[in-house]
Amino acid sequence: MGLIICFILGVTNFACHKAVMKSGHPFVEDTKTYFGKHFGKYGGYSIEFLILLGALIYSNSLILTFIYIAYSGLNMVTAYMLINGKI
């Protein structure tokens, strides 16, 4: 069950990441300039993938699954705030 939950949350994290990158928010644009120079255009996606991969590998651990659920929740709240101009 933890594997399915982590996979679904991983898909939503990637969707949030893509929406934030296309939002045009000034903070995101500044970050893309700095982060893109050091890690490439898709560096953020690769880090997101590594976090998801770790969550999927250790999805049998209840504590790590809850940590990934909390991470995903914070990710979704932050994406909502950046896209809607709350920050």
CSV table of C-alpha atoms in Angstrom, one decimal:
chain,number,residue,atom,x,y,z
A,1,MET,CA,0.0,0.0,0.0
A,2,GLY,CA,2.9,2.4,0.8
A,3,LEU,CA,4.3,1.8,-2.7
A,4,ILE,CA,1.0,2.9,-4.3
A,5,ILE,CA,0.7,5.9,-2.1
A,6,CYS,CA,4.3,7.0,-2.8
A,7,PHE,CA,3.8,6.5,-6.5
A,8,ILE,CA,0.6,8.6,-6.6
A,9,LEU,CA,2.2,11.4,-4.5
A,10,GLY,CA,5.3,11.3,-6.8
A,11,VAL,CA,3.1,11.9,-9.8
A,12,THR,CA,1.5,14.9,-8.1
A,13,ASN,CA,4.9,16.2,-7.0
A,14,PHE,CA,6.0,16.2,-10.6
A,15,ALA,CA,2.8,17.9,-11.7
A,16,CYS,CA,3.3,20.6,-9.0
A,17,HIS,CA,6.9,21.1,-10.0
A,18,LYS,CA,6.0,21.5,-13.7
A,19,ALA,CA,3.2,24.0,-12.8
A,20,VAL,CA,5.5,26.1,-10.6
A,21,MET,CA,8.2,26.1,-13.3
A,22,LYS,CA,5.7,27.4,-15.8
A,23,SER,CA,4.1,30.0,-13.5
A,24,GLY,CA,6.6,32.8,-14.2
A,25,HIS,CA,6.8,33.8,-10.6
A,26,PRO,CA,9.9,36.1,-10.0
A,27,PHE,CA,11.3,33.8,-7.3
A,28,VAL,CA,11.1,30.9,-9.7
A,29,GLU,CA,12.7,32.8,-12.5
A,30,ASP,CA,15.6,33.8,-10.3
A,31,THR,CA,16.0,30.3,-9.1
A,32,LYS,CA,16.0,28.9,-12.6
A,33,THR,CA,18.8,31.2,-13.6
A,34,TYR,CA,21.1,30.2,-10.7
A,35,PHE,CA,20.0,26.5,-10.4
A,36,GLY,CA,20.0,26.0,-14.2
A,37,LYS,CA,23.5,27.3,-14.5
A,38,HIS,CA,24.8,24.7,-12.0
A,39,PHE,CA,22.5,21.7,-12.6
A,40,GLY,CA,21.1,22.2,-16.1
A,41,LYS,CA,17.6,22.8,-17.3
A,42,TYR,CA,16.1,19.7,-15.8
A,43,GLY,CA,18.1,19.5,-12.6
A,44,GLY,CA,15.1,20.1,-10.4
A,45,TYR,CA,13.3,17.2,-12.0
A,46,SER,CA,16.3,14.9,-11.4
A,47,ILE,CA,16.3,15.8,-7.7
A,48,GLU,CA,12.6,15.3,-7.5
A,49,PHE,CA,13.1,11.9,-9.1
A,50,LEU,CA,15.8,10.9,-6.6
A,51,ILE,CA,13.5,11.8,-3.7
A,52,LEU,CA,10.7,9.7,-5.3
A,53,LEU,CA,13.1,6.8,-5.9
A,54,GLY,CA,14.2,6.8,-2.3
A,55,ALA,CA,10.6,6.9,-1.1
A,56,LEU,CA,9.6,4.0,-3.4
A,57,ILE,CA,12.6,1.9,-2.3
A,58,TYR,CA,11.8,2.5,1.4
A,59,SER,CA,8.0,2.5,1.0
A,60,ASN,CA,7.8,-0.6,3.3
A,61,SER,CA,8.9,1.7,6.2
A,62,LEU,CA,5.8,3.4,7.7
A,63,ILE,CA,7.8,6.3,9.1
A,64,LEU,CA,9.5,7.1,5.8
A,65,THR,CA,6.2,6.9,4.0
A,66,PHE,CA,4.7,9.4,6.4
A,67,ILE,CA,7.7,11.7,5.9
A,68,TYR,CA,7.2,11.5,2.1
A,69,ILE,CA,3.5,12.3,2.7
A,70,ALA,CA,4.4,15.3,4.7
A,71,TYR,CA,7.0,16.4,2.1
A,72,SER,CA,4.3,16.1,-0.6
A,73,GLY,CA,1.8,18.0,1.4
A,74,LEU,CA,4.3,20.9,1.9
A,75,ASN,CA,5.2,20.7,-1.8
A,76,MET,CA,1.5,21.0,-2.8
A,77,VAL,CA,0.8,23.9,-0.4
A,78,THR,CA,3.9,25.8,-1.7
A,79,ALA,CA,3.0,25.2,-5.3
A,80,TYR,CA,-0.5,26.5,-4.6
A,81,MET,CA,0.8,29.6,-2.9
A,82,LEU,CA,3.4,30.4,-5.6
A,83,ILE,CA,0.9,29.9,-8.5
A,84,ASN,CA,-1.8,32.0,-6.9
A,85,GLY,CA,0.4,34.8,-5.8
A,86,LYS,CA,0.1,34.3,-2.1
A,87,ILE,CA,3.9,34.7,-1.8
